[in-house]
PDB file of N, CA, C and O in Angstrom:
ATOM      1  N   MET A   1      37.785  11.552  -7.649  1.00 71.00           N
ATOM      2  CA  MET A   1      37.344  13.061  -8.061  1.00 71.00           C
ATOM      3  C   MET A   1      38.185  13.840  -7.571  1.00 71.00           C
ATOM      4  O   MET A   1      37.962  14.596  -6.858  1.00 71.00           O
ATOM      5  N   PRO A   2      39.519  13.841  -8.118  1.00 81.00           N
ATOM      6  CA  PRO A   2      40.577  14.586  -7.724  1.00 81.00           C
ATOM      7  C   PRO A   2      40.350  16.207  -8.145  1.00 81.00           C
ATOM      8  O   PRO A   2      40.842  17.221  -7.235  1.00 81.00           O
ATOM      9  N   GLU A   3      39.424  16.340  -9.080  1.00 91.00           N
ATOM     10  CA  GLU A   3      38.977  17.937  -9.368  1.00 91.00           C
ATOM     11  C   GLU A   3      38.194  18.509  -8.441  1.00 91.00           C
ATOM     12  O   GLU A   3      37.857  19.444  -8.518  1.00 91.00           O
ATOM     13  N   VAL A   4      37.474  17.615  -7.504  1.00 91.00           N
ATOM     14  CA  VAL A   4      36.679  18.356  -6.804  1.00 91.00           C
ATOM     15  C   VAL A   4      36.941  18.415  -5.260  1.00 91.00           C
ATOM     16  O   VAL A   4      37.671  17.547  -4.686  1.00 91.00           O
ATOM     17  N   LEU A   5      36.801  19.606  -4.892  1.00 93.00           N
ATOM     18  CA  LEU A   5      37.304  20.089  -3.470  1.00 93.00           C
ATOM     19  C   LEU A   5      36.433  19.323  -2.420  1.00 93.00           C
ATOM     20  O   LEU A   5      35.251  19.175  -2.596  1.00 93.00           O
ATOM     21  N   ARG A   6      37.327  18.827  -1.376  1.00 90.00           N
ATOM     22  CA  ARG A   6      36.561  18.145  -0.357  1.00 90.00           C
ATOM     23  C   ARG A   6      35.381  18.995   0.349  1.00 90.00           C
ATOM     24  O   ARG A   6      34.588  18.519   0.806  1.00 90.00           O
ATOM     25  N   SER A   7      35.643  20.323   0.562  1.00 92.00           N
ATOM     26  CA  SER A   7      35.028  21.351   1.274  1.00 92.00           C
ATOM     27  C   SER A   7      33.444  21.293   0.457  1.00 92.00           C
ATOM     28  O   SER A   7      32.467  21.443   0.987  1.00 92.00           O
ATOM     29  N   ASP A   8      33.722  21.171  -1.070  1.00 95.00           N
ATOM     30  CA  ASP A   8      32.707  21.478  -1.809  1.00 95.00           C
ATOM     31  C   ASP A   8      31.721  20.033  -1.780  1.00 95.00           C
ATOM     32  O   ASP A   8      30.529  19.947  -1.666  1.00 95.00           O
ATOM     33  N   VAL A   9      32.371  18.756  -1.580  1.00 93.00           N
ATOM     34  CA  VAL A   9      31.606  17.469  -1.385  1.00 93.00           C
ATOM     35  C   VAL A   9      31.057  17.821   0.124  1.00 93.00           C
ATOM     36  O   VAL A   9      29.754  17.398   0.321  1.00 93.00           O
ATOM     37  N   ASN A  10      31.625  18.076   1.155  1.00 93.00           N
ATOM     38  CA  ASN A  10      31.041  18.237   2.356  1.00 93.00           C
ATOM     39  C   ASN A  10      29.797  18.980   2.680  1.00 93.00           C
ATOM     40  O   ASN A  10      28.839  18.762   3.047  1.00 93.00           O
ATOM     41  N   ARG A  11      29.955  20.265   1.715  1.00 95.00           N
ATOM     42  CA  ARG A  11      28.899  21.380   1.486  1.00 95.00           C
ATOM     43  C   ARG A  11      27.651  20.443   1.033  1.00 95.00           C
ATOM     44  O   ARG A  11      26.489  20.965   1.504  1.00 95.00           O
ATOM     45  N   ALA A  12      27.767  19.796  -0.144  1.00 95.00           N
ATOM     46  CA  ALA A  12      26.809  19.257  -0.834  1.00 95.00           C
ATOM     47  C   ALA A  12      26.125  18.098  -0.106  1.00 95.00           C
ATOM     48  O   ALA A  12      24.885  18.159   0.157  1.00 95.00           O
ATOM     49  N   LEU A  13      26.930  17.272   0.800  1.00 95.00           N
ATOM     50  CA  LEU A  13      26.151  16.395   1.861  1.00 95.00           C
ATOM     51  C   LEU A  13      25.382  17.342   2.768  1.00 95.00           C
ATOM     52  O   LEU A  13      24.400  16.599   3.209  1.00 95.00           O
ATOM     53  N   GLU A  14      25.994  18.125   3.370  1.00 95.00           N
ATOM     54  CA  GLU A  14      25.173  18.944   4.368  1.00 95.00           C
ATOM     55  C   GLU A  14      23.866  19.389   3.737  1.00 95.00           C
ATOM     56  O   GLU A  14      23.201  19.525   4.516  1.00 95.00           O
ATOM     57  N   GLN A  15      24.143  19.919   2.712  1.00 96.00           N
ATOM     58  CA  GLN A  15      22.779  20.631   1.878  1.00 96.00           C
ATOM     59  C   GLN A  15      21.676  19.310   1.495  1.00 96.00           C
ATOM     60  O   GLN A  15      20.630  19.538   1.867  1.00 96.00           O
ATOM     61  N   LEU A  16      22.226  18.374   1.266  1.00 95.00           N
ATOM     62  CA  LEU A  16      21.338  17.155   0.897  1.00 95.00           C
ATOM     63  C   LEU A  16      20.609  16.785   2.187  1.00 95.00           C
ATOM     64  O   LEU A  16      19.437  16.506   2.480  1.00 95.00           O
ATOM     65  N   GLU A  17      21.380  16.641   3.641  1.00 96.00           N
ATOM     66  CA  GLU A  17      20.998  16.581   4.667  1.00 96.00           C
ATOM     67  C   GLU A  17      19.753  17.678   5.130  1.00 96.00           C
ATOM     68  O   GLU A  17      18.941  17.184   5.614  1.00 96.00           O
ATOM     69  N   GLY A  18      20.018  18.819   5.024  1.00 96.00           N
ATOM     70  CA  GLY A  18      19.074  19.856   5.083  1.00 96.00           C
ATOM     71  C   GLY A  18      17.797  19.617   4.380  1.00 96.00           C
ATOM     72  O   GLY A  18      16.807  20.278   4.823  1.00 96.00           O
ATOM     73  N   GLU A  19      17.988  19.120   3.247  1.00 95.00           N
ATOM     74  CA  GLU A  19      16.690  19.119   2.423  1.00 95.00           C
ATOM     75  C   GLU A  19      16.015  17.627   2.639  1.00 95.00           C
ATOM     76  O   GLU A  19      14.995  17.488   2.115  1.00 95.00           O
ATOM     77  N   GLY A  20      16.533  16.874   3.629  1.00 95.00           N
ATOM     78  CA  GLY A  20      15.945  15.831   3.847  1.00 95.00           C
ATOM     79  C   GLY A  20      16.242  14.636   2.995  1.00 95.00           C
ATOM     80  O   GLY A  20      15.525  13.518   3.166  1.00 95.00           O
ATOM     81  N   MET A  21      17.276  14.669   2.151  1.00 95.00           N
ATOM     82  CA  MET A  21      17.384  13.653   1.559  1.00 95.00           C
ATOM     83  C   MET A  21      18.616  12.458   1.998  1.00 95.00           C
ATOM     84  O   MET A  21      18.369  11.241   1.598  1.00 95.00           O
ATOM     85  N   LEU A  22      19.323  12.766   2.954  1.00 96.00           N
ATOM     86  CA  LEU A  22      20.005  11.839   3.577  1.00 96.00           C
ATOM     87  C   LEU A  22      20.081  12.474   5.025  1.00 96.00           C
ATOM     88  O   LEU A  22      19.903  13.373   5.551  1.00 96.00           O
ATOM     89  N   VAL A  23      20.911  11.416   5.763  1.00 97.00           N
ATOM     90  CA  VAL A  23      21.380  11.790   7.388  1.00 97.00           C
ATOM     91  C   VAL A  23      22.526  11.364   7.264  1.00 97.00           C
ATOM     92  O   VAL A  23      23.164  10.369   6.986  1.00 97.00           O
ATOM     93  N   LEU A  24      23.456  12.195   7.709  1.00 96.00           N
ATOM     94  CA  LEU A  24      24.825  12.096   8.142  1.00 96.00           C
ATOM     95  C   LEU A  24      24.821  11.597   9.705  1.00 96.00           C
ATOM     96  O   LEU A  24      24.283  12.192  10.412  1.00 96.00           O
ATOM     97  N   LEU A  25      25.662  10.551   9.845  1.00 95.00           N
ATOM     98  CA  LEU A  25      25.791   9.786  10.930  1.00 95.00           C
ATOM     99  C   LEU A  25      27.290   9.625  11.629  1.00 95.00           C
ATOM    100  O   LEU A  25      28.270   9.750  10.832  1.00 95.00           O
ATOM    101  N   SER A  26      27.370   9.699  12.757  1.00 92.00           N
ATOM    102  CA  SER A  26      28.687   9.253  13.376  1.00 92.00           C
ATOM    103  C   SER A  26      28.590   7.988  13.989  1.00 92.00           C
ATOM    104  O   SER A  26      27.783   7.548  14.735  1.00 92.00           O
ATOM    105  N   ARG A  27      29.259   6.989  13.294  1.00 89.00           N
ATOM    106  CA  ARG A  27      29.294   5.602  13.650  1.00 89.00           C
ATOM    107  C   ARG A  27      30.730   5.121  14.264  1.00 89.00           C
ATOM    108  O   ARG A  27      32.059   5.699  13.762  1.00 89.00           O
ATOM    109  N   GLU A  28      30.846   4.269  15.146  1.00 86.00           N
ATOM    110  CA  GLU A  28      32.186   4.015  15.822  1.00 86.00           C
ATOM    111  C   GLU A  28      32.770   2.976  14.620  1.00 86.00           C
ATOM    112  O   GLU A  28      32.316   2.156  13.987  1.00 86.00           O
ATOM    113  N   THR A  29      34.105   3.247  14.545  1.00 86.00           N
ATOM    114  CA  THR A  29      34.987   2.708  13.658  1.00 86.00           C
ATOM    115  C   THR A  29      36.567   2.729  13.862  1.00 86.00           C
ATOM    116  O   THR A  29      36.880   3.556  14.443  1.00 86.00           O
ATOM    117  N   ASN A  30      37.015   1.412  13.845  1.00 86.00           N
ATOM    118  CA  ASN A  30      38.516   1.494  13.707  1.00 86.00           C
ATOM    119  C   ASN A  30      39.287   1.854  12.731  1.00 86.00           C
ATOM    120  O   ASN A  30      40.492   1.740  12.562  1.00 86.00           O
ATOM    121  N   ASP A  31      38.640   2.298  11.608  1.00 86.00           N
ATOM    122  CA  ASP A  31      39.256   2.151  10.280  1.00 86.00           C
ATOM    123  C   ASP A  31      39.404   3.870  10.076  1.00 86.00           C
ATOM    124  O   ASP A  31      38.820   4.686  10.073  1.00 86.00           O
ATOM    125  N   ALA A  32      41.017   4.126  10.330  1.00 88.00           N
ATOM    126  CA  ALA A  32      41.524   5.466  10.549  1.00 88.00           C
ATOM    127  C   ALA A  32      41.093   6.294   9.013  1.00 88.00           C
ATOM    128  O   ALA A  32      41.017   7.382   8.982  1.00 88.00           O
ATOM    129  N   ALA A  33      40.908   5.543   7.755  1.00 87.00           N
ATOM    130  CA  ALA A  33      40.726   6.077   6.632  1.00 87.00           C
ATOM    131  C   ALA A  33      39.441   6.706   6.718  1.00 87.00           C
ATOM    132  O   ALA A  33      38.925   7.752   6.225  1.00 87.00           O
ATOM    133  N   VAL A  34      38.307   6.033   7.285  1.00 87.00           N
ATOM    134  CA  VAL A  34      36.821   6.458   7.498  1.00 87.00           C
ATOM    135  C   VAL A  34      36.996   7.485   8.291  1.00 87.00           C
ATOM    136  O   VAL A  34      36.235   8.670   7.980  1.00 87.00           O
ATOM    137  N   VAL A  35      37.736   7.678   9.371  1.00 86.00           N
ATOM    138  CA  VAL A  35      37.538   8.656  10.307  1.00 86.00           C
ATOM    139  C   VAL A  35      38.179   9.790   9.980  1.00 86.00           C
ATOM    140  O   VAL A  35      37.595  11.072   9.908  1.00 86.00           O
ATOM    141  N   ALA A  36      39.207   9.631   9.216  1.00 86.00           N
ATOM    142  CA  ALA A  36      39.845  10.924   8.362  1.00 86.00           C
ATOM    143  C   ALA A  36      39.153  11.390   7.413  1.00 86.00           C
ATOM    144  O   ALA A  36      39.234  12.559   7.198  1.00 86.00           O
ATOM    145  N   GLY A  37      38.308  10.673   6.708  1.00 87.00           N
ATOM    146  CA  GLY A  37      37.459  11.270   5.415  1.00 87.00           C
ATOM    147  C   GLY A  37      36.145  11.990   6.135  1.00 87.00           C
ATOM    148  O   GLY A  37      35.331  12.170   5.339  1.00 87.00           O
ATOM    149  N   GLY A  38      35.811  11.568   7.401  1.00 91.00           N
ATOM    150  CA  GLY A  38      34.774  11.974   8.105  1.00 91.00           C
ATOM    151  C   GLY A  38      34.347  13.791   7.859  1.00 91.00           C
ATOM    152  O   GLY A  38      35.475  14.539   7.804  1.00 91.00           O
ATOM    153  N   ILE A  39      33.382  14.192   8.324  1.00 93.00           N
ATOM    154  CA  ILE A  39      32.948  15.577   8.457  1.00 93.00           C
ATOM    155  C   ILE A  39      32.930  16.056   9.760  1.00 93.00           C
ATOM    156  O   ILE A  39      32.350  15.392  10.628  1.00 93.00           O
ATOM    157  N   SER A  40      33.699  17.167  10.241  1.00 91.00           N
ATOM    158  CA  SER A  40      33.868  17.443  11.562  1.00 91.00           C
ATOM    159  C   SER A  40      32.726  18.332  11.761  1.00 91.00           C
ATOM    160  O   SER A  40      32.622  19.357  11.246  1.00 91.00           O
ATOM    161  N   ASP A  41      31.905  17.966  12.806  1.00 92.00           N
ATOM    162  CA  ASP A  41      30.538  18.674  13.225  1.00 92.00           C
ATOM    163  C   ASP A  41      30.780  18.992  14.687  1.00 92.00           C
ATOM    164  O   ASP A  41      31.214  18.186  15.624  1.00 92.00           O
ATOM    165  N   PRO A  42      30.648  20.211  14.912  1.00 92.00           N
ATOM    166  CA  PRO A  42      30.876  20.643  16.448  1.00 92.00           C
ATOM    167  C   PRO A  42      30.131  19.929  17.432  1.00 92.00           C
ATOM    168  O   PRO A  42      30.357  19.893  18.607  1.00 92.00           O
ATOM    169  N   VAL A  43      28.724  19.885  16.833  1.00 93.00           N
ATOM    170  CA  VAL A  43      27.870  19.245  17.800  1.00 93.00           C
ATOM    171  C   VAL A  43      27.780  17.706  17.880  1.00 93.00           C
ATOM    172  O   VAL A  43      27.906  17.270  18.978  1.00 93.00           O
ATOM    173  N   ARG A  44      27.868  17.320  16.490  1.00 93.00           N
ATOM    174  CA  ARG A  44      27.734  15.617  16.411  1.00 93.00           C
ATOM    175  C   ARG A  44      28.991  14.832  16.308  1.00 93.00           C
ATOM    176  O   ARG A  44      28.907  13.843  16.112  1.00 93.00           O
ATOM    177  N   GLY A  45      30.080  15.680  16.314  1.00 90.00           N
ATOM    178  CA  GLY A  45      31.315  14.897  16.370  1.00 90.00           C
ATOM    179  C   GLY A  45      31.799  14.819  14.923  1.00 90.00           C
ATOM    180  O   GLY A  45      31.236  15.369  13.830  1.00 90.00           O
ATOM    181  N   ARG A  46      32.560  13.514  14.599  1.00 92.00           N
ATOM    182  CA  ARG A  46      32.963  13.069  13.506  1.00 92.00           C
ATOM    183  C   ARG A  46      31.728  12.232  12.558  1.00 92.00           C
ATOM    184  O   ARG A  46      31.504  11.235  13.041  1.00 92.00           O
ATOM    185  N   LEU A  47      31.426  12.758  11.602  1.00 94.00           N
ATOM    186  CA  LEU A  47      30.161  12.138  10.685  1.00 94.00           C
ATOM    187  C   LEU A  47      30.947  11.421   9.891  1.00 94.00           C
ATOM    188  O   LEU A  47      31.716  12.032   8.904  1.00 94.00           O
ATOM    189  N   THR A  48      30.746  10.055   9.801  1.00 93.00           N
ATOM    190  CA  THR A  48      31.567   9.026   9.005  1.00 93.00           C
ATOM    191  C   THR A  48      30.805   8.528   8.233  1.00 93.00           C
ATOM    192  O   THR A  48      31.144   7.680   7.018  1.00 93.00           O
ATOM    193  N   HIS A  49      29.330   8.480   8.108  1.00 93.00           N
ATOM    194  CA  HIS A  49      28.373   7.617   7.331  1.00 93.00           C
ATOM    195  C   HIS A  49      27.192   8.531   6.841  1.00 93.00           C
ATOM    196  O   HIS A  49      26.831   9.422   7.633  1.00 93.00           O
ATOM    197  N   ALA A  50      26.465   8.117   5.938  1.00 94.00           N
ATOM    198  CA  ALA A  50      25.366   8.681   5.154  1.00 94.00           C
ATOM    199  C   ALA A  50      24.498   7.733   5.286  1.00 94.00           C
ATOM    200  O   ALA A  50      24.540   6.488   4.417  1.00 94.00           O
ATOM    201  N   GLU A  51      23.191   7.834   5.419  1.00 95.00           N
ATOM    202  CA  GLU A  51      22.069   7.054   4.913  1.00 95.00           C
ATOM    203  C   GLU A  51      21.104   7.800   4.406  1.00 95.00           C
ATOM    204  O   GLU A  51      20.447   9.026   4.385  1.00 95.00           O
ATOM    205  N   LEU A  52      20.845   6.930   2.961  1.00 95.00           N
ATOM    206  CA  LEU A  52      19.936   7.766   2.202  1.00 95.00           C
ATOM    207  C   LEU A  52      18.345   7.562   2.412  1.00 95.00           C
ATOM    208  O   LEU A  52      18.096   6.425   2.955  1.00 95.00           O
ATOM    209  N   LEU A  53      17.723   8.515   2.767  1.00 95.00           N
ATOM    210  CA  LEU A  53      16.227   8.686   3.119  1.00 95.00           C
ATOM    211  C   LEU A  53      15.181   8.568   1.801  1.00 95.00           C
ATOM    212  O   LEU A  53      14.132   8.043   1.950  1.00 95.00           O
ATOM    213  N   CYS A  54      15.713   8.734   0.740  1.00 86.00           N
ATOM    214  CA  CYS A  54      15.061   8.715  -0.744  1.00 86.00           C
ATOM    215  C   CYS A  54      15.885   8.349  -1.704  1.00 86.00           C
ATOM    216  O   CYS A  54      17.175   8.883  -1.637  1.00 86.00           O
ATOM    217  N   ASP A  55      15.275   8.101  -2.747  1.00 79.00           N
ATOM    218  CA  ASP A  55      16.074   7.958  -4.039  1.00 79.00           C
ATOM    219  C   ASP A  55      16.579   9.278  -4.373  1.00 79.00           C
ATOM    220  O   ASP A  55      15.965  10.067  -4.654  1.00 79.00           O
ATOM    221  N   LEU A  56      17.901   9.126  -4.827  1.00 64.00           N
ATOM    222  CA  LEU A  56      18.430  10.624  -5.597  1.00 64.00           C
ATOM    223  C   LEU A  56      18.202  10.276  -6.867  1.00 64.00           C
ATOM    224  O   LEU A  56      18.342  10.786  -7.856  1.00 64.00           O
TER     225      LEU A  56
END
């Protein structure tokens, strides 16, 4: 989705987490692409994975 800004995706994921729809997680990985694509959180570190808590 090249027309969507990464900051908009991050904001949407953070909003869904705030609404209790998913949890953003920091998982150990050696995959540089996964780390680079993660969301930087000052408290939780690099958030690289999302766990759905309910059907979207």
